[in-house]
mmCIF file of C-alpha atoms in Angstrom:
data_model
loop_
_atom_site.group_PDB
_atom_site.id
_atom_site.type_symbol
_atom_site.label_atom_id
_atom_site.label_comp_id
_atom_site.label_asym_id
_atom_site.label_seq_id
_atom_site.Cartn_x
_atom_site.Cartn_y
_atom_site.Cartn_z
ATOM 1 C CA MET A 1374 0.000 0.000 0.000
ATOM 2 C CA ARG A 1375 2.795 2.374 0.871
ATOM 3 C CA LEU A 1376 4.433 1.719 -2.535
ATOM 4 C CA ALA A 1377 1.140 2.291 -4.329
ATOM 5 C CA SER A 1378 0.628 5.523 -2.412
ATOM 6 C CA THR A 1379 4.125 6.681 -3.295
ATOM 7 C CA LEU A 1380 3.637 5.882 -6.969
ATOM 8 C CA THR A 1381 0.271 7.644 -7.014
ATOM 9 C CA SER A 1382 1.744 10.749 -5.412
ATOM 10 C CA ALA A 1383 4.623 10.779 -7.876
ATOM 11 C CA LEU A 1384 2.224 10.336 -10.795
ATOM 12 C CA LEU A 1385 -0.018 13.152 -9.602
ATOM 13 C CA ALA A 1386 2.987 15.395 -9.092
ATOM 14 C CA GLY A 1387 4.096 14.622 -12.628
ATOM 15 C CA VAL A 1388 0.652 15.466 -13.972
ATOM 16 C CA VAL A 1389 0.670 18.783 -12.105
ATOM 17 C CA VAL A 1390 4.118 19.670 -13.415
ATOM 18 C CA LEU A 1391 3.133 18.646 -16.951
ATOM 19 C CA SER A 1392 -0.110 20.636 -16.725
ATOM 20 C CA GLY A 1393 1.806 23.662 -15.538
ATOM 21 C CA SER A 1394 4.277 23.254 -18.380
ATOM 22 C CA VAL A 1395 1.494 22.997 -20.971
ATOM 23 C CA ALA A 1396 -0.241 26.034 -19.490
ATOM 24 C CA ALA A 1397 3.002 27.971 -19.586
ATOM 25 C CA GLN A 1398 3.547 27.038 -23.225
ATOM 26 C CA ALA A 1399 -0.011 27.965 -24.134
ATOM 27 C CA ALA A 1400 0.266 31.445 -22.624
ATOM 28 C CA PRO A 1401 0.332 33.906 -25.538
ATOM 29 C CA LYS A 1402 3.375 36.119 -25.862
ATOM 30 C CA PRO A 1403 2.857 39.870 -25.974
ATOM 31 C CA LEU A 1404 3.059 41.502 -29.389
ATOM 32 C CA PRO A 1405 6.393 43.122 -30.291
ATOM 33 C CA VAL A 1406 6.791 46.741 -29.198
ATOM 34 C CA VAL A 1407 6.376 49.060 -32.183
ATOM 35 C CA GLN A 1408 7.234 52.727 -32.534
ATOM 36 C CA ALA A 1409 4.521 54.961 -33.995
ATOM 37 C CA GLU A 1410 6.541 55.894 -37.085
ATOM 38 C CA GLU A 1411 6.932 52.229 -38.070
ATOM 39 C CA PHE A 1412 3.291 52.111 -39.146
ATOM 40 C CA SER A 1413 3.642 54.757 -41.857
ATOM 41 C CA ASP A 1414 7.333 54.987 -42.794
ATOM 42 C CA ALA A 1415 7.917 53.385 -46.196
ATOM 43 C CA ALA A 1416 11.363 52.293 -45.014
ATOM 44 C CA SER A 1417 9.834 50.288 -42.149
ATOM 45 C CA TYR A 1418 9.461 46.520 -42.401
ATOM 46 C CA LEU A 1419 5.891 47.055 -41.182
ATOM 47 C CA ALA A 1420 4.873 49.514 -43.896
ATOM 48 C CA LEU A 1421 1.317 48.671 -44.936
ATOM 49 C CA ILE A 1422 0.627 49.060 -48.637
ATOM 50 C CA ASN A 1423 -2.654 48.093 -50.299
ATOM 51 C CA PRO A 1424 -5.146 49.539 -52.812
ATOM 52 C CA GLN A 1425 -6.333 52.047 -50.201
ATOM 53 C CA THR A 1426 -2.881 52.967 -48.891
ATOM 54 C CA GLN A 1427 -0.365 54.616 -51.202
ATOM 55 C CA LEU A 1428 3.353 54.945 -50.644
ATOM 56 C CA SER A 1429 4.630 58.324 -49.535
ATOM 57 C CA PRO A 1430 6.197 59.505 -51.714
ATOM 58 C CA ALA A 1431 4.397 57.569 -54.432
ATOM 59 C CA ASP A 1432 7.646 57.037 -56.363
ATOM 60 C CA TYR A 1433 9.504 55.802 -53.267
ATOM 61 C CA THR A 1434 12.744 53.913 -53.914
ATOM 62 C CA PRO A 1435 14.539 51.937 -51.170
ATOM 63 C CA LYS A 1436 17.934 53.360 -50.226
ATOM 64 C CA LYS A 1437 19.725 50.045 -50.693
ATOM 65 C CA LEU A 1438 18.917 47.087 -52.906
ATOM 66 C CA VAL A 1439 20.998 43.965 -53.444
ATOM 67 C CA ASN A 1440 20.755 41.047 -55.834
ATOM 68 C CA VAL A 1441 19.140 37.911 -54.486
ATOM 69 C CA ALA A 1442 21.893 35.280 -54.783
ATOM 70 C CA GLY A 1443 21.966 33.606 -58.174
ATOM 71 C CA THR A 1444 19.463 36.016 -59.751
ATOM 72 C CA SER A 1445 19.264 39.493 -61.227
ATOM 73 C CA ASN A 1446 16.314 40.327 -58.996
ATOM 74 C CA LYS A 1447 16.874 42.848 -56.213
ATOM 75 C CA LEU A 1448 15.508 43.248 -52.694
ATOM 76 C CA ARG A 1449 16.467 45.129 -49.581
ATOM 77 C CA PRO A 1450 19.334 43.276 -47.832
ATOM 78 C CA LYS A 1451 17.403 41.536 -45.041
ATOM 79 C CA ALA A 1452 14.560 40.594 -47.385
ATOM 80 C CA ALA A 1453 17.050 39.197 -49.896
ATOM 81 C CA GLU A 1454 18.701 37.118 -47.179
ATOM 82 C CA ALA A 1455 15.321 35.811 -46.009
ATOM 83 C CA VAL A 1456 14.303 34.741 -49.526
ATOM 84 C CA GLU A 1457 17.682 33.081 -50.087
ATOM 85 C CA ASP A 1458 17.267 31.160 -46.816
ATOM 86 C CA LEU A 1459 13.706 30.202 -47.742
ATOM 87 C CA MET A 1460 14.846 28.756 -51.037
ATOM 88 C CA ALA A 1461 17.708 26.912 -49.358
ATOM 89 C CA GLY A 1462 15.334 25.502 -46.739
ATOM 90 C CA ALA A 1463 12.925 24.370 -49.420
ATOM 91 C CA ARG A 1464 15.773 22.709 -51.313
ATOM 92 C CA ASN A 1465 16.827 20.830 -48.170
ATOM 93 C CA ALA A 1466 13.229 19.672 -47.794
ATOM 94 C CA GLY A 1467 13.175 18.351 -51.358
ATOM 95 C CA HIS A 1468 11.489 21.319 -53.105
ATOM 96 C CA SER A 1469 13.134 23.329 -55.859
ATOM 97 C CA LEU A 1470 11.985 26.944 -55.744
ATOM 98 C CA LYS A 1471 12.775 29.704 -58.200
ATOM 99 C CA LEU A 1472 12.480 33.467 -57.862
ATOM 100 C CA LEU A 1473 10.053 34.929 -60.386
ATOM 101 C CA SER A 1474 10.187 38.607 -59.432
ATOM 102 C CA ALA A 1475 11.186 40.930 -56.600
ATOM 103 C CA TYR A 1476 11.663 44.721 -56.481
ATOM 104 C CA ARG A 1477 9.826 46.785 -59.064
ATOM 105 C CA SER A 1478 10.132 50.518 -59.499
ATOM 106 C CA TYR A 1479 7.179 52.885 -59.760
ATOM 107 C CA GLY A 1480 7.707 53.101 -63.511
ATOM 108 C CA ARG A 1481 7.920 49.346 -64.000
ATOM 109 C CA GLN A 1482 4.743 48.813 -61.985
ATOM 110 C CA ALA A 1483 2.942 51.420 -64.074
ATOM 111 C CA VAL A 1484 3.842 49.523 -67.266
ATOM 112 C CA LEU A 1485 2.617 46.203 -65.851
ATOM 113 C CA PHE A 1486 -0.648 47.621 -64.546
ATOM 114 C CA ASN A 1487 -1.374 49.333 -67.850
ATOM 115 C CA GLN A 1488 -0.825 46.033 -69.673
ATOM 116 C CA TYR A 1489 -3.243 44.178 -67.387
ATOM 117 C CA GLN A 1490 -5.736 47.022 -67.642
ATOM 118 C CA ALA A 1491 -5.643 46.951 -71.434
ATOM 119 C CA LYS A 1492 -5.998 43.162 -71.509
ATOM 120 C CA TYR A 1493 -8.555 42.527 -68.757
ATOM 121 C CA GLY A 1494 -10.164 45.887 -67.993
ATOM 122 C CA THR A 1495 -9.705 48.078 -64.927
ATOM 123 C CA ILE A 1496 -11.826 46.105 -62.445
ATOM 124 C CA TYR A 1497 -10.063 42.790 -62.958
ATOM 125 C CA ALA A 1498 -6.651 44.437 -63.367
ATOM 126 C CA GLU A 1499 -7.008 45.933 -59.877
ATOM 127 C CA ARG A 1500 -7.673 42.468 -58.431
ATOM 128 C CA ILE A 1501 -4.486 40.961 -59.796
ATOM 129 C CA SER A 1502 -2.099 43.904 -60.006
ATOM 130 C CA ALA A 1503 -1.315 47.000 -57.958
ATOM 131 C CA ARG A 1504 -1.489 50.479 -59.285
ATOM 132 C CA PRO A 1505 1.908 52.205 -59.246
ATOM 133 C CA GLY A 1506 2.611 53.622 -55.811
ATOM 134 C CA THR A 1507 0.589 50.906 -54.041
ATOM 135 C CA SER A 1508 2.718 47.844 -54.815
ATOM 136 C CA GLU A 1509 4.584 45.878 -52.152
ATOM 137 C CA HIS A 1510 7.193 45.068 -54.780
ATOM 138 C CA GLN A 1511 8.087 48.766 -54.790
ATOM 139 C CA LEU A 1512 8.999 48.453 -51.087
ATOM 140 C CA GLY A 1513 11.758 46.001 -51.951
ATOM 141 C CA LEU A 1514 10.312 43.582 -49.388
ATOM 142 C CA ALA A 1515 8.167 41.310 -51.569
ATOM 143 C CA ALA A 1516 9.007 38.453 -53.878
ATOM 144 C CA ASP A 1517 7.147 36.032 -56.113
ATOM 145 C CA VAL A 1518 8.352 32.429 -55.991
ATOM 146 C CA GLY A 1519 7.542 29.389 -58.082
ATOM 147 C CA SER A 1520 8.496 25.758 -58.388
ATOM 148 C CA ILE A 1521 11.103 24.650 -60.902
ATOM 149 C CA GLY A 1522 9.638 22.374 -63.569
ATOM 150 C CA SER A 1523 6.052 23.224 -62.593
ATOM 151 C CA SER A 1524 3.335 24.867 -64.674
ATOM 152 C CA THR A 1525 1.839 26.623 -61.645
ATOM 153 C CA ASP A 1526 3.833 29.865 -61.829
ATOM 154 C CA LEU A 1527 1.708 32.808 -60.626
ATOM 155 C CA LYS A 1528 -1.340 30.537 -60.345
ATOM 156 C CA GLU A 1529 -3.501 29.697 -57.358
ATOM 157 C CA SER A 1530 -2.745 26.032 -57.953
ATOM 158 C CA PHE A 1531 0.789 26.666 -56.695
ATOM 159 C CA GLY A 1532 -0.728 26.691 -53.216
ATOM 160 C CA GLN A 1533 -1.762 23.030 -53.620
ATOM 161 C CA THR A 1534 1.662 21.819 -54.752
ATOM 162 C CA LYS A 1535 4.051 20.265 -52.249
ATOM 163 C CA ALA A 1536 6.367 23.232 -52.685
ATOM 164 C CA GLY A 1537 3.561 25.730 -52.185
ATOM 165 C CA ILE A 1538 2.306 23.946 -49.062
ATOM 166 C CA TRP A 1539 5.848 23.903 -47.658
ATOM 167 C CA VAL A 1540 6.261 27.632 -48.312
ATOM 168 C CA ALA A 1541 2.995 28.421 -46.507
ATOM 169 C CA GLU A 1542 3.988 26.306 -43.513
ATOM 170 C CA HIS A 1543 7.568 27.553 -43.174
ATOM 171 C CA ALA A 1544 7.627 31.136 -44.499
ATOM 172 C CA ALA A 1545 7.379 32.559 -40.968
ATOM 173 C CA ASP A 1546 10.567 30.705 -39.993
ATOM 174 C CA TYR A 1547 12.422 33.076 -42.305
ATOM 175 C CA GLY A 1548 10.575 36.273 -41.388
ATOM 176 C CA LEU A 1549 8.209 36.029 -44.356
ATOM 177 C CA ILE A 1550 4.420 35.870 -44.655
ATOM 178 C CA ILE A 1551 2.009 34.847 -47.401
ATOM 179 C CA ARG A 1552 0.742 38.348 -48.037
ATOM 180 C CA TYR A 1553 -2.497 37.540 -49.883
ATOM 181 C CA PRO A 1554 -4.085 34.430 -48.326
ATOM 182 C CA GLN A 1555 -7.054 32.537 -49.706
ATOM 183 C CA GLY A 1556 -10.532 33.903 -49.025
ATOM 184 C CA LYS A 1557 -9.342 37.281 -47.752
ATOM 185 C CA GLU A 1558 -9.660 39.410 -50.861
ATOM 186 C CA GLU A 1559 -12.172 41.728 -49.186
ATOM 187 C CA ILE A 1560 -9.475 42.615 -46.630
ATOM 188 C CA THR A 1561 -6.266 42.597 -48.686
ATOM 189 C CA GLY A 1562 -7.779 43.912 -51.891
ATOM 190 C CA TYR A 1563 -6.170 41.165 -54.005
ATOM 191 C CA LYS A 1564 -6.927 37.640 -55.113
ATOM 192 C CA TYR A 1565 -5.257 34.695 -53.423
ATOM 193 C CA GLU A 1566 -1.535 34.678 -54.257
ATOM 194 C CA PRO A 1567 0.233 31.709 -52.625
ATOM 195 C CA TRP A 1568 3.408 32.654 -54.493
ATOM 196 C CA HIS A 1569 3.707 36.183 -53.060
ATOM 197 C CA VAL A 1570 5.832 36.397 -49.897
ATOM 198 C CA ARG A 1571 6.519 39.565 -47.932
ATOM 199 C CA TYR A 1572 9.333 40.188 -45.473
ATOM 200 C CA VAL A 1573 8.298 41.548 -42.045
ATOM 201 C CA GLY A 1574 11.091 40.127 -39.872
ATOM 202 C CA LYS A 1575 11.199 36.943 -37.816
ATOM 203 C CA ASP A 1576 9.736 38.498 -34.653
ATOM 204 C CA HIS A 1577 6.692 39.874 -36.435
ATOM 205 C CA ALA A 1578 6.221 36.812 -38.635
ATOM 206 C CA ALA A 1579 6.186 34.610 -35.521
ATOM 207 C CA ALA A 1580 3.929 37.001 -33.605
ATOM 208 C CA MET A 1581 1.482 37.199 -36.505
ATOM 209 C CA LYS A 1582 1.343 33.410 -36.723
ATOM 210 C CA GLN A 1583 0.737 33.100 -32.984
ATOM 211 C CA SER A 1584 -1.887 35.845 -32.982
ATOM 212 C CA LYS A 1585 -3.949 33.880 -35.525
ATOM 213 C CA ALA A 1586 -4.215 36.983 -37.694
ATOM 214 C CA GLU A 1587 -4.852 35.724 -41.212
ATOM 215 C CA THR A 1588 -3.863 38.904 -43.014
ATOM 216 C CA PHE A 1589 -1.215 41.555 -42.569
ATOM 217 C CA GLU A 1590 -3.989 44.147 -42.332
ATOM 218 C CA GLU A 1591 -5.455 42.372 -39.287
ATOM 219 C CA TYR A 1592 -2.061 42.001 -37.637
ATOM 220 C CA HIS A 1593 -1.296 45.641 -38.364
ATOM 221 C CA GLN A 1594 -4.495 46.636 -36.563
ATOM 222 C CA MET A 1595 -3.579 44.418 -33.606
ATOM 223 C CA LEU A 1596 -0.258 46.230 -33.310
ATOM 224 C CA ARG A 1597 -1.998 49.604 -33.466
ATOM 225 C CA ASP A 1598 -4.508 48.569 -30.797
ATOM 226 C CA ALA A 1599 -1.704 47.260 -28.570
ATOM 227 C CA LYS A 1600 0.149 50.554 -29.025
ATOM 228 C CA GLN A 1601 -2.938 52.544 -28.018
ATOM 229 C CA ASP A 1602 -3.592 50.294 -25.020
ATOM 230 C CA SER A 1603 0.019 50.698 -23.933
ATOM 231 C CA ALA A 1604 -0.273 54.480 -24.180
ATOM 232 C CA LYS A 1605 -3.453 54.393 -22.076
ATOM 233 C CA ASP A 1606 -1.750 52.183 -19.503
ATOM 234 C CA ASP A 1607 1.211 54.559 -19.340
ATOM 235 C CA ALA A 1608 -1.128 57.516 -18.854
ATOM 236 C CA GLN A 1609 -3.013 55.650 -16.117
ATOM 237 C CA THR A 1610 0.258 54.732 -14.415
ATOM 238 C CA VAL A 1611 1.338 58.371 -14.394
ATOM 239 C CA GLU A 1612 -2.061 59.416 -13.051
ATOM 240 C CA ASN A 1613 -1.933 56.766 -10.328
ATOM 241 C CA SER A 1614 1.616 57.794 -9.453
ATOM 242 C CA VAL A 1615 0.559 61.409 -9.024
ATOM 243 C CA THR A 1616 -2.400 60.350 -6.882
ATOM 244 C CA VAL A 1617 -0.227 58.166 -4.645
ATOM 245 C CA GLU A 1618 2.306 60.969 -4.320
ATOM 246 C CA GLU A 1619 -0.375 63.401 -3.263
ATOM 247 C CA GLU A 1620 -1.853 60.935 -0.805
ATOM 248 C CA SER A 1621 1.572 60.228 0.678
ATOM 249 C CA LYS A 1622 2.175 63.881 1.525
ATOM 250 C CA PRO A 1623 1.698 64.569 5.297
ATOM 251 C CA ALA A 1624 -1.567 66.313 5.914
ATOM 252 C CA ASP A 1625 -1.346 69.793 7.400
ATOM 253 C CA GLU A 1626 -1.378 69.482 11.161
ATOM 254 C CA PRO A 1627 -4.494 71.000 12.660
ATOM 255 C CA LYS A 1628 -3.776 74.313 14.275
ATOM 256 C CA LYS A 1629 -3.961 74.295 18.003
ATOM 257 C CA ASP A 1630 -6.837 76.258 19.426
ATOM 258 C CA GLU A 1631 -5.339 79.332 20.909
ATOM 259 C CA LYS A 1632 -7.242 81.211 23.518
ATOM 260 C CA LYS A 1633 -7.685 84.751 22.493
ATOM 261 C CA SER A 1634 -8.062 87.545 24.930
ATOM 262 C CA ALA A 1635 -11.204 89.537 25.167
ATOM 263 C CA ASP A 1636 -9.342 92.511 23.785
ATOM 264 C CA GLU A 1637 -8.652 90.539 20.558
ATOM 265 C CA THR A 1638 -12.132 89.108 20.154
ATOM 266 C CA ASN A 1639 -14.342 91.563 22.020
ATOM 267 C CA GLN A 1640 -15.974 88.481 23.535
ATOM 268 C CA VAL A 1641 -16.349 87.716 27.239
ATOM 269 C CA ASN A 1642 -14.723 84.385 28.015
ATOM 270 C CA ASP A 1643 -15.278 82.051 30.969
ATOM 271 C CA ASP A 1644 -12.098 83.049 32.790
ATOM 272 C CA ASP A 1645 -13.088 86.705 32.785
ATOM 273 C CA LEU A 1646 -16.495 85.901 34.210
ATOM 274 C CA LEU A 1647 -14.912 83.725 36.869
ATOM 275 C CA VAL A 1648 -12.831 86.691 38.028
ATOM 276 C CA LEU A 1649 -15.870 88.910 38.129
ATOM 277 C CA ARG A 1650 -17.601 86.589 40.533
ATOM 278 C CA PHE A 1651 -15.045 87.451 43.186
ATOM 279 C CA LEU A 1652 -14.981 91.196 42.674
ATOM 280 C CA PRO A 1653 -17.099 93.663 44.600
ATOM 281 C CA PRO A 1654 -20.545 94.122 43.154
ATOM 282 C CA TYR A 1655 -20.190 96.931 40.734
ATOM 283 C CA ARG A 1656 -23.182 98.498 39.189
ATOM 284 C CA ASP A 1657 -22.022 97.571 35.717
ATOM 285 C CA TRP A 1658 -20.724 93.985 35.699
ATOM 286 C CA GLY A 1659 -19.715 94.126 32.155
ATOM 287 C CA PHE A 1660 -17.599 97.271 32.441
ATOM 288 C CA GLY A 1661 -14.500 96.813 30.404
ATOM 289 C CA PHE A 1662 -15.941 93.666 28.823
ATOM 290 C CA THR A 1663 -19.010 94.910 27.003
ATOM 291 C CA GLN A 1664 -19.026 94.898 23.277
ATOM 292 C CA GLU A 1665 -18.965 98.257 21.639
#
């Protein structure tokens, strides 16, 4: 019985420890701290560009662009490194990726959009291509990838290929996100593009994945809300600090009641009357003490 009791206790203790460990792992991490300017600065890795949000300036050009290894396509340095690592990771997993496109200038995007517009009309062109000044490719942070030897380049079917599935599952490991997910056109403004990856950095890619945000727009709003909540908390902390400081100040000591003479107040006090009781009976008791 003693052995059984010991085993039971050990088992229960193990369950408690395991439960605590699972609970600790399940606890969501706070979103990364973001500075206000990161939301609107075109040079920021968090710059949000979509059909309703234009670059400022519209003809923005990144300060530094480098070739993605083995290609003539250019990206900003960290984005280029992320795409190179993504392709290397895919290769190690048995998938051969190729880079279809990366940075595009304002002028190049204008040419492409005009071609789509002439071929498909404005409405459909806006679903599959960005107007110049609203393209993520102009940020130097976005790239289009495909699978070598596949006929799914720039097609939704790429998302159902083994390579496309791998990219969707592992993009965040390299600081990348699938920018235009399936079924979210009303939010992103564009059709499903499983081939389009966007660099946001490993911290934000991981945080977005954990937050369950399905689009960059939704994650962007989460960051904004967290920033506002943090500002409110800071303001409340300052307010509470001021209140505590005021409450901690010693209250003014009550002034001691000082007896004032009749000459100061023109009032007859008890001591004066007590003296009068032992004086000869004058005709005017209040002489010298009456109020004028």
